[in-house]
């Protein structure tokens, strides 16, 4: 199963500290690094950006090892083997970022059927891709039909309704694939909040309330801004979604065959299918 991590926090400055803290808890299940691409999607000045690197050049196979300096309130990341690096998630379209975990390649068997139902502008850009790219196109199509693709950022309900419709569409198509049902999960963000949906692959999520240290260690009391840094770490809050959790890791809740909506204000709601 591919690796997945997504987080939305109240303070971009300390996202590296969160990623560093999560490193020992989240694991990559892919074994050998050959052919594995690590990718992270984040926002800088409200612009979605993506970093992708082959695992062979990483000194540490974690999201912090891939992007230790990324400061963004919202982040999605993944590791996966694909034919080319461009095919690996996360994916970007306009302000949207999406990543996924699991096996969505059965969707590629239905490429023609899926593509003919896409708006023409999405069919041109995303209608002839991998299963993951087709999944992204299906999500974007539902956002477009719901008026959310280029609409206001603040309507989390409209966005989440589109995510759920896309998930339902994938479930419906699963019965028509030759390789069996899609077993996957995905996370979408417009840069404010997160929207996750489980399609047979269990995700886990948690609220991270406070941090104890910076990546380089606990704040140094000798520094003039020690009290400010210590207070900021204490105030830090994030909601984290992940696929593979080390056995015994505390405070994580499973999300299976349901959807999770994380608002920009860091509230979270589970919506059953």
PDB file of C-alpha atoms in Angstrom:
ATOM      1  CA  UNK A   1       0.000   0.000   0.000  1.00  0.00           C
ATOM      2  CA  UNK A   2       1.298   3.499  -0.792  1.00  0.00           C
ATOM      3  CA  UNK A   3       2.176   5.942   1.986  1.00  0.00           C
ATOM      4  CA  UNK A   4      -0.132   8.888   2.696  1.00  0.00           C
ATOM      5  CA  UNK A   5       0.036  11.855   5.048  1.00  0.00           C
ATOM      6  CA  UNK A   6      -2.047  15.021   5.172  1.00  0.00           C
ATOM      7  CA  UNK A   7      -2.150  17.767   7.788  1.00  0.00           C
ATOM      8  CA  UNK A   8      -3.864  21.080   8.390  1.00  0.00           C
ATOM      9  CA  UNK A   9      -2.439  23.282  11.163  1.00  0.00           C
ATOM     10  CA  UNK A  10      -2.998  26.629  12.815  1.00  0.00           C
ATOM     11  CA  UNK A  11       0.601  27.799  12.307  1.00  0.00           C
ATOM     12  CA  UNK A  12       2.672  27.220   9.162  1.00  0.00           C
ATOM     13  CA  UNK A  13       5.915  28.074  10.966  1.00  0.00           C
ATOM     14  CA  UNK A  14       5.867  24.850  12.964  1.00  0.00           C
ATOM     15  CA  UNK A  15       4.753  22.430  10.251  1.00  0.00           C
ATOM     16  CA  UNK A  16       8.385  21.153  10.034  1.00  0.00           C
ATOM     17  CA  UNK A  17       8.261  20.412  13.769  1.00  0.00           C
ATOM     18  CA  UNK A  18       5.050  18.417  13.286  1.00  0.00           C
ATOM     19  CA  UNK A  19       6.538  16.441  10.382  1.00  0.00           C
ATOM     20  CA  UNK A  20       9.651  15.696  12.413  1.00  0.00           C
ATOM     21  CA  UNK A  21       7.563  14.516  15.366  1.00  0.00           C
ATOM     22  CA  UNK A  22       5.451  12.257  13.151  1.00  0.00           C
ATOM     23  CA  UNK A  23       8.449  10.591  11.519  1.00  0.00           C
ATOM     24  CA  UNK A  24       8.819   7.720  14.032  1.00  0.00           C
ATOM     25  CA  UNK A  25       5.041   7.094  14.081  1.00  0.00           C
ATOM     26  CA  UNK A  26       4.320   6.900  10.358  1.00  0.00           C
ATOM     27  CA  UNK A  27       6.004   4.247   8.270  1.00  0.00           C
ATOM     28  CA  UNK A  28       6.485   3.554   4.601  1.00  0.00           C
ATOM     29  CA  UNK A  29       5.376  -0.019   3.804  1.00  0.00           C
ATOM     30  CA  UNK A  30       6.962  -0.158   0.371  1.00  0.00           C
ATOM     31  CA  UNK A  31      10.179  -1.990   1.201  1.00  0.00           C
ATOM     32  CA  UNK A  32      13.001  -1.273  -1.227  1.00  0.00           C
ATOM     33  CA  UNK A  33      13.341   2.313  -2.406  1.00  0.00           C
ATOM     34  CA  UNK A  34      13.949   1.517  -6.084  1.00  0.00           C
ATOM     35  CA  UNK A  35      11.240   3.025  -8.270  1.00  0.00           C
ATOM     36  CA  UNK A  36       9.550   4.777  -5.360  1.00  0.00           C
ATOM     37  CA  UNK A  37       8.661   8.474  -5.673  1.00  0.00           C
ATOM     38  CA  UNK A  38       8.066  10.661  -2.637  1.00  0.00           C
ATOM     39  CA  UNK A  39       5.941  13.736  -3.168  1.00  0.00           C
ATOM     40  CA  UNK A  40       4.624  16.587  -1.039  1.00  0.00           C
ATOM     41  CA  UNK A  41       2.088  19.246  -1.959  1.00  0.00           C
ATOM     42  CA  UNK A  42       1.871  22.476   0.027  1.00  0.00           C
ATOM     43  CA  UNK A  43       1.002  26.177  -0.278  1.00  0.00           C
ATOM     44  CA  UNK A  44       3.230  29.233  -0.457  1.00  0.00           C
ATOM     45  CA  UNK A  45       1.540  32.638  -0.744  1.00  0.00           C
ATOM     46  CA  UNK A  46      -1.701  30.735  -1.430  1.00  0.00           C
ATOM     47  CA  UNK A  47      -0.130  28.994  -4.442  1.00  0.00           C
ATOM     48  CA  UNK A  48      -0.106  25.171  -4.535  1.00  0.00           C
ATOM     49  CA  UNK A  49       3.378  23.764  -5.047  1.00  0.00           C
ATOM     50  CA  UNK A  50       4.679  20.195  -5.365  1.00  0.00           C
ATOM     51  CA  UNK A  51       8.048  18.598  -4.632  1.00  0.00           C
ATOM     52  CA  UNK A  52       8.736  15.091  -5.965  1.00  0.00           C
ATOM     53  CA  UNK A  53      11.943  13.117  -5.525  1.00  0.00           C
ATOM     54  CA  UNK A  54      13.021   9.514  -6.095  1.00  0.00           C
ATOM     55  CA  UNK A  55      13.419   7.675  -2.818  1.00  0.00           C
ATOM     56  CA  UNK A  56      16.950   6.631  -3.761  1.00  0.00           C
ATOM     57  CA  UNK A  57      18.277  10.165  -3.204  1.00  0.00           C
ATOM     58  CA  UNK A  58      16.566  10.723   0.161  1.00  0.00           C
ATOM     59  CA  UNK A  59      18.677  10.286   3.260  1.00  0.00           C
ATOM     60  CA  UNK A  60      15.489   9.726   5.282  1.00  0.00           C
ATOM     61  CA  UNK A  61      12.318   8.190   3.841  1.00  0.00           C
ATOM     62  CA  UNK A  62       9.881  10.459   5.650  1.00  0.00           C
ATOM     63  CA  UNK A  63       8.036  13.604   4.643  1.00  0.00           C
ATOM     64  CA  UNK A  64      10.393  15.615   6.837  1.00  0.00           C
ATOM     65  CA  UNK A  65      13.313  14.003   5.012  1.00  0.00           C
ATOM     66  CA  UNK A  66      11.773  15.041   1.698  1.00  0.00           C
ATOM     67  CA  UNK A  67      10.862  18.620   2.609  1.00  0.00           C
ATOM     68  CA  UNK A  68      12.321  19.685   5.977  1.00  0.00           C
ATOM     69  CA  UNK A  69      11.868  23.406   5.319  1.00  0.00           C
ATOM     70  CA  UNK A  70       8.277  23.499   4.069  1.00  0.00           C
ATOM     71  CA  UNK A  71       6.203  25.998   6.060  1.00  0.00           C
ATOM     72  CA  UNK A  72       2.558  25.654   5.109  1.00  0.00           C
ATOM     73  CA  UNK A  73      -0.635  25.380   7.114  1.00  0.00           C
ATOM     74  CA  UNK A  74      -1.865  22.665   4.755  1.00  0.00           C
ATOM     75  CA  UNK A  75       0.122  19.760   3.387  1.00  0.00           C
ATOM     76  CA  UNK A  76      -0.498  16.464   1.573  1.00  0.00           C
ATOM     77  CA  UNK A  77       2.194  13.877   0.914  1.00  0.00           C
ATOM     78  CA  UNK A  78       2.624  10.387  -0.470  1.00  0.00           C
ATOM     79  CA  UNK A  79       5.101   7.745  -1.566  1.00  0.00           C
ATOM     80  CA  UNK A  80       4.313   5.379  -4.377  1.00  0.00           C
ATOM     81  CA  UNK A  81       5.770   3.366  -7.226  1.00  0.00           C
ATOM     82  CA  UNK A  82       4.641   4.544 -10.658  1.00  0.00           C
ATOM     83  CA  UNK A  83       5.960   4.212 -14.200  1.00  0.00           C
ATOM     84  CA  UNK A  84       7.125   7.844 -14.232  1.00  0.00           C
ATOM     85  CA  UNK A  85       7.590  10.503 -11.571  1.00  0.00           C
ATOM     86  CA  UNK A  86       4.920  12.701 -13.203  1.00  0.00           C
ATOM     87  CA  UNK A  87       2.331   9.976 -12.607  1.00  0.00           C
ATOM     88  CA  UNK A  88       3.031   9.859  -8.872  1.00  0.00           C
ATOM     89  CA  UNK A  89       0.789  11.776  -6.474  1.00  0.00           C
ATOM     90  CA  UNK A  90       0.205  14.399  -5.175  1.00  0.00           C
ATOM     91  CA  UNK A  91      -1.651  15.941  -8.104  1.00  0.00           C
ATOM     92  CA  UNK A  92      -2.360  19.641  -8.691  1.00  0.00           C
ATOM     93  CA  UNK A  93      -5.027  21.480 -10.649  1.00  0.00           C
ATOM     94  CA  UNK A  94      -5.464  25.221 -10.152  1.00  0.00           C
ATOM     95  CA  UNK A  95      -5.674  25.691  -6.373  1.00  0.00           C
ATOM     96  CA  UNK A  96      -6.457  22.022  -5.657  1.00  0.00           C
ATOM     97  CA  UNK A  97      -4.110  19.333  -4.381  1.00  0.00           C
ATOM     98  CA  UNK A  98      -4.976  15.649  -3.987  1.00  0.00           C
ATOM     99  CA  UNK A  99      -3.184  12.488  -2.964  1.00  0.00           C
ATOM    100  CA  UNK A 100      -4.365   8.923  -2.514  1.00  0.00           C
ATOM    101  CA  UNK A 101      -3.440   5.534  -1.139  1.00  0.00           C
ATOM    102  CA  UNK A 102      -4.411   2.038  -2.215  1.00  0.00           C
ATOM    103  CA  UNK A 103      -5.095   0.424  -5.558  1.00  0.00           C
ATOM    104  CA  UNK A 104      -7.003   2.648  -8.001  1.00  0.00           C
ATOM    105  CA  UNK A 105      -5.583   1.112 -11.175  1.00  0.00           C
ATOM    106  CA  UNK A 106      -8.856  -0.767 -11.853  1.00  0.00           C
ATOM    107  CA  UNK A 107     -10.181   2.657 -12.883  1.00  0.00           C
ATOM    108  CA  UNK A 108      -7.715   2.667 -15.782  1.00  0.00           C
ATOM    109  CA  UNK A 109      -9.704  -0.237 -17.289  1.00  0.00           C
ATOM    110  CA  UNK A 110     -12.652   2.173 -17.560  1.00  0.00           C
ATOM    111  CA  UNK A 111     -10.722   5.148 -18.906  1.00  0.00           C
ATOM    112  CA  UNK A 112     -13.015   5.653 -21.892  1.00  0.00           C
ATOM    113  CA  UNK A 113     -16.175   5.455 -19.788  1.00  0.00           C
ATOM    114  CA  UNK A 114     -14.801   7.877 -17.194  1.00  0.00           C
ATOM    115  CA  UNK A 115     -13.370  10.319 -19.743  1.00  0.00           C
ATOM    116  CA  UNK A 116     -16.620  10.684 -21.667  1.00  0.00           C
ATOM    117  CA  UNK A 117     -18.347  11.889 -18.490  1.00  0.00           C
ATOM    118  CA  UNK A 118     -15.731  14.531 -17.705  1.00  0.00           C
ATOM    119  CA  UNK A 119     -16.088  18.205 -18.638  1.00  0.00           C
ATOM    120  CA  UNK A 120     -14.145  18.848 -21.835  1.00  0.00           C
ATOM    121  CA  UNK A 121     -11.392  20.886 -20.141  1.00  0.00           C
ATOM    122  CA  UNK A 122     -10.709  18.057 -17.686  1.00  0.00           C
ATOM    123  CA  UNK A 123     -10.875  15.418 -20.399  1.00  0.00           C
ATOM    124  CA  UNK A 124      -8.110  17.243 -22.239  1.00  0.00           C
ATOM    125  CA  UNK A 125      -5.828  17.503 -19.201  1.00  0.00           C
ATOM    126  CA  UNK A 126      -6.596  14.444 -17.100  1.00  0.00           C
ATOM    127  CA  UNK A 127      -8.758  12.036 -19.062  1.00  0.00           C
ATOM    128  CA  UNK A 128      -5.941   9.824 -20.344  1.00  0.00           C
ATOM    129  CA  UNK A 129      -3.895   9.070 -17.263  1.00  0.00           C
ATOM    130  CA  UNK A 130      -3.327   6.483 -14.570  1.00  0.00           C
ATOM    131  CA  UNK A 131      -5.994   5.294 -12.179  1.00  0.00           C
ATOM    132  CA  UNK A 132      -4.880   7.963  -9.699  1.00  0.00           C
ATOM    133  CA  UNK A 133      -5.095  10.733 -12.280  1.00  0.00           C
ATOM    134  CA  UNK A 134      -8.545   9.516 -13.338  1.00  0.00           C
ATOM    135  CA  UNK A 135      -9.652   9.567  -9.698  1.00  0.00           C
ATOM    136  CA  UNK A 136      -8.446  13.171  -9.417  1.00  0.00           C
ATOM    137  CA  UNK A 137     -10.335  14.050 -12.592  1.00  0.00           C
ATOM    138  CA  UNK A 138     -13.520  12.520 -11.174  1.00  0.00           C
ATOM    139  CA  UNK A 139     -13.182  14.576  -7.980  1.00  0.00           C
ATOM    140  CA  UNK A 140     -12.546  17.771  -9.952  1.00  0.00           C
ATOM    141  CA  UNK A 141     -15.548  17.042 -12.162  1.00  0.00           C
ATOM    142  CA  UNK A 142     -17.816  16.845  -9.114  1.00  0.00           C
ATOM    143  CA  UNK A 143     -16.367  20.097  -7.787  1.00  0.00           C
ATOM    144  CA  UNK A 144     -17.127  21.695 -11.155  1.00  0.00           C
ATOM    145  CA  UNK A 145     -20.700  20.372 -11.205  1.00  0.00           C
ATOM    146  CA  UNK A 146     -21.215  21.658  -7.663  1.00  0.00           C
ATOM    147  CA  UNK A 147     -19.900  25.109  -8.532  1.00  0.00           C
ATOM    148  CA  UNK A 148     -16.923  24.732  -6.193  1.00  0.00           C
ATOM    149  CA  UNK A 149     -14.030  24.280  -8.610  1.00  0.00           C
ATOM    150  CA  UNK A 150     -13.431  28.020  -8.909  1.00  0.00           C
ATOM    151  CA  UNK A 151     -15.876  29.158  -6.261  1.00  0.00           C
ATOM    152  CA  UNK A 152     -15.275  30.667  -2.812  1.00  0.00           C
ATOM    153  CA  UNK A 153     -12.777  28.866  -0.616  1.00  0.00           C
ATOM    154  CA  UNK A 154     -14.917  28.988   2.474  1.00  0.00           C
ATOM    155  CA  UNK A 155     -17.779  26.599   1.655  1.00  0.00           C
ATOM    156  CA  UNK A 156     -16.458  23.363   3.114  1.00  0.00           C
ATOM    157  CA  UNK A 157     -19.900  21.733   2.892  1.00  0.00           C
ATOM    158  CA  UNK A 158     -20.119  22.195  -0.881  1.00  0.00           C
ATOM    159  CA  UNK A 159     -16.592  20.853  -1.336  1.00  0.00           C
ATOM    160  CA  UNK A 160     -17.234  17.870   0.875  1.00  0.00           C
ATOM    161  CA  UNK A 161     -20.486  17.032  -0.918  1.00  0.00           C
ATOM    162  CA  UNK A 162     -18.495  16.907  -4.158  1.00  0.00           C
ATOM    163  CA  UNK A 163     -15.911  14.629  -2.547  1.00  0.00           C
ATOM    164  CA  UNK A 164     -18.636  12.259  -1.370  1.00  0.00           C
ATOM    165  CA  UNK A 165     -20.273  12.188  -4.810  1.00  0.00           C
ATOM    166  CA  UNK A 166     -16.923  11.319  -6.381  1.00  0.00           C
ATOM    167  CA  UNK A 167     -16.415   8.545  -3.819  1.00  0.00           C
ATOM    168  CA  UNK A 168     -19.891   7.181  -4.571  1.00  0.00           C
ATOM    169  CA  UNK A 169     -19.118   7.261  -8.296  1.00  0.00           C
ATOM    170  CA  UNK A 170     -15.936   5.244  -7.729  1.00  0.00           C
ATOM    171  CA  UNK A 171     -17.884   2.692  -5.692  1.00  0.00           C
ATOM    172  CA  UNK A 172     -20.389   2.399  -8.512  1.00  0.00           C
ATOM    173  CA  UNK A 173     -17.672   1.887 -11.107  1.00  0.00           C
ATOM    174  CA  UNK A 174     -15.896  -0.699  -8.963  1.00  0.00           C
ATOM    175  CA  UNK A 175     -18.476  -3.327  -9.870  1.00  0.00           C
ATOM    176  CA  UNK A 176     -17.597  -2.891 -13.545  1.00  0.00           C
ATOM    177  CA  UNK A 177     -13.820  -3.275 -13.307  1.00  0.00           C
ATOM    178  CA  UNK A 178     -12.137  -6.517 -14.375  1.00  0.00           C
ATOM    179  CA  UNK A 179      -9.648  -6.424 -11.494  1.00  0.00           C
ATOM    180  CA  UNK A 180     -12.195  -6.185  -8.730  1.00  0.00           C
ATOM    181  CA  UNK A 181     -13.338  -3.267  -6.565  1.00  0.00           C
ATOM    182  CA  UNK A 182     -11.202  -0.216  -5.938  1.00  0.00           C
ATOM    183  CA  UNK A 183      -9.607  -0.381  -2.481  1.00  0.00           C
ATOM    184  CA  UNK A 184      -8.321   3.107  -1.803  1.00  0.00           C
ATOM    185  CA  UNK A 185      -8.631   6.394   0.063  1.00  0.00           C
ATOM    186  CA  UNK A 186      -7.880   9.967  -0.940  1.00  0.00           C
ATOM    187  CA  UNK A 187      -7.396  13.418   0.548  1.00  0.00           C
ATOM    188  CA  UNK A 188      -8.253  16.678  -1.222  1.00  0.00           C
ATOM    189  CA  UNK A 189      -7.518  20.276  -0.223  1.00  0.00           C
ATOM    190  CA  UNK A 190      -8.071  23.733  -1.716  1.00  0.00           C
ATOM    191  CA  UNK A 191      -5.467  25.091   0.710  1.00  0.00           C
ATOM    192  CA  UNK A 192      -7.896  25.613   3.571  1.00  0.00           C
ATOM    193  CA  UNK A 193      -8.942  22.484   5.423  1.00  0.00           C
ATOM    194  CA  UNK A 194      -8.894  18.861   4.288  1.00  0.00           C
ATOM    195  CA  UNK A 195     -11.439  16.474   2.791  1.00  0.00           C
ATOM    196  CA  UNK A 196     -10.703  12.746   3.080  1.00  0.00           C
ATOM    197  CA  UNK A 197     -12.700   9.762   1.834  1.00  0.00           C
ATOM    198  CA  UNK A 198     -12.133   6.081   2.514  1.00  0.00           C
ATOM    199  CA  UNK A 199     -13.036   3.558  -0.193  1.00  0.00           C
ATOM    200  CA  UNK A 200     -12.138   0.284   1.472  1.00  0.00           C
ATOM    201  CA  UNK A 201      -8.678   1.358   2.684  1.00  0.00           C
ATOM    202  CA  UNK A 202      -8.665   2.472   6.303  1.00  0.00           C
ATOM    203  CA  UNK A 203      -7.142   5.847   7.104  1.00  0.00           C
ATOM    204  CA  UNK A 204      -6.267   7.082  10.570  1.00  0.00           C
ATOM    205  CA  UNK A 205      -6.591  10.587  11.945  1.00  0.00           C
ATOM    206  CA  UNK A 206      -5.714  12.476  15.091  1.00  0.00           C
ATOM    207  CA  UNK A 207      -5.703  15.916  16.663  1.00  0.00           C
ATOM    208  CA  UNK A 208      -2.188  17.091  17.506  1.00  0.00           C
ATOM    209  CA  UNK A 209      -2.500  19.556  20.378  1.00  0.00           C
ATOM    210  CA  UNK A 210       0.848  21.161  21.117  1.00  0.00           C
ATOM    211  CA  UNK A 211       4.431  20.249  20.257  1.00  0.00           C
ATOM    212  CA  UNK A 212       7.380  19.726  22.577  1.00  0.00           C
ATOM    213  CA  UNK A 213      10.331  20.509  20.345  1.00  0.00           C
ATOM    214  CA  UNK A 214      11.710  21.970  17.161  1.00  0.00           C
ATOM    215  CA  UNK A 215      13.325  19.611  14.614  1.00  0.00           C
ATOM    216  CA  UNK A 216      16.735  20.399  16.099  1.00  0.00           C
ATOM    217  CA  UNK A 217      15.595  19.763  19.662  1.00  0.00           C
ATOM    218  CA  UNK A 218      13.782  21.493  22.550  1.00  0.00           C
ATOM    219  CA  UNK A 219      13.831  25.315  22.466  1.00  0.00           C
ATOM    220  CA  UNK A 220      17.026  26.649  23.992  1.00  0.00           C
ATOM    221  CA  UNK A 221      16.330  28.680  27.166  1.00  0.00           C
ATOM    222  CA  UNK A 222      19.396  30.770  26.356  1.00  0.00           C
ATOM    223  CA  UNK A 223      17.713  32.236  23.266  1.00  0.00           C
ATOM    224  CA  UNK A 224      16.104  35.657  23.611  1.00  0.00           C
ATOM    225  CA  UNK A 225      12.850  34.412  22.045  1.00  0.00           C
ATOM    226  CA  UNK A 226      12.671  31.206  24.104  1.00  0.00           C
ATOM    227  CA  UNK A 227       9.381  32.115  25.799  1.00  0.00           C
ATOM    228  CA  UNK A 228       7.752  33.080  22.498  1.00  0.00           C
ATOM    229  CA  UNK A 229       8.823  29.842  20.795  1.00  0.00           C
ATOM    230  CA  UNK A 230       7.793  27.700  23.757  1.00  0.00           C
ATOM    231  CA  UNK A 231       4.383  29.410  23.872  1.00  0.00           C
ATOM    232  CA  UNK A 232       3.897  28.984  20.108  1.00  0.00           C
ATOM    233  CA  UNK A 233       4.707  25.277  20.326  1.00  0.00           C
ATOM    234  CA  UNK A 234       2.214  24.923  23.150  1.00  0.00           C
ATOM    235  CA  UNK A 235      -0.501  26.713  21.115  1.00  0.00           C
ATOM    236  CA  UNK A 236       0.161  24.646  17.999  1.00  0.00           C
ATOM    237  CA  UNK A 237      -2.729  22.511  16.796  1.00  0.00           C
ATOM    238  CA  UNK A 238      -3.146  20.319  13.744  1.00  0.00           C
ATOM    239  CA  UNK A 239      -5.411  17.611  12.428  1.00  0.00           C
ATOM    240  CA  UNK A 240      -3.433  14.828  10.770  1.00  0.00           C
ATOM    241  CA  UNK A 241      -4.593  12.077   8.410  1.00  0.00           C
ATOM    242  CA  UNK A 242      -2.359   9.098   7.609  1.00  0.00           C
ATOM    243  CA  UNK A 243      -2.436   5.585   6.198  1.00  0.00           C
ATOM    244  CA  UNK A 244       0.160   3.492   8.030  1.00  0.00           C
ATOM    245  CA  UNK A 245       0.553   3.925  11.784  1.00  0.00           C
ATOM    246  CA  UNK A 246       3.102   2.117  13.927  1.00  0.00           C
ATOM    247  CA  UNK A 247       1.570  -0.463  16.242  1.00  0.00           C
ATOM    248  CA  UNK A 248       0.790   1.068  19.605  1.00  0.00           C
ATOM    249  CA  UNK A 249       0.756   4.675  18.434  1.00  0.00           C
ATOM    250  CA  UNK A 250      -1.667   6.574  20.640  1.00  0.00           C
ATOM    251  CA  UNK A 251      -4.520   8.981  19.906  1.00  0.00           C
ATOM    252  CA  UNK A 252      -5.249   7.824  16.350  1.00  0.00           C
ATOM    253  CA  UNK A 253      -8.816   7.004  15.276  1.00  0.00           C
ATOM    254  CA  UNK A 254      -9.647   4.803  12.264  1.00  0.00           C
ATOM    255  CA  UNK A 255     -11.624   6.095   9.298  1.00  0.00           C
ATOM    256  CA  UNK A 256     -13.066   3.255   7.221  1.00  0.00           C
ATOM    257  CA  UNK A 257     -15.681   3.544   4.458  1.00  0.00           C
ATOM    258  CA  UNK A 258     -16.552   7.071   5.560  1.00  0.00           C
ATOM    259  CA  UNK A 259     -15.399  10.620   4.918  1.00  0.00           C
ATOM    260  CA  UNK A 260     -13.701  13.214   7.088  1.00  0.00           C
ATOM    261  CA  UNK A 261     -14.118  16.970   6.767  1.00  0.00           C
ATOM    262  CA  UNK A 262     -11.526  19.221   8.408  1.00  0.00           C
ATOM    263  CA  UNK A 263     -12.423  22.899   8.347  1.00  0.00           C
ATOM    264  CA  UNK A 264     -10.004  25.796   8.157  1.00  0.00           C
ATOM    265  CA  UNK A 265     -10.823  26.492  11.806  1.00  0.00           C
ATOM    266  CA  UNK A 266      -9.585  22.972  12.718  1.00  0.00           C
ATOM    267  CA  UNK A 267     -12.855  21.286  13.528  1.00  0.00           C
ATOM    268  CA  UNK A 268     -13.391  17.762  12.226  1.00  0.00           C
ATOM    269  CA  UNK A 269     -16.539  15.847  11.280  1.00  0.00           C
ATOM    270  CA  UNK A 270     -16.912  12.222  10.169  1.00  0.00           C
ATOM    271  CA  UNK A 271     -19.670  11.629   7.612  1.00  0.00           C
ATOM    272  CA  UNK A 272     -20.823   8.037   7.191  1.00  0.00           C
ATOM    273  CA  UNK A 273     -21.537   6.718   3.698  1.00  0.00           C
TER     274      UNK A 273
END
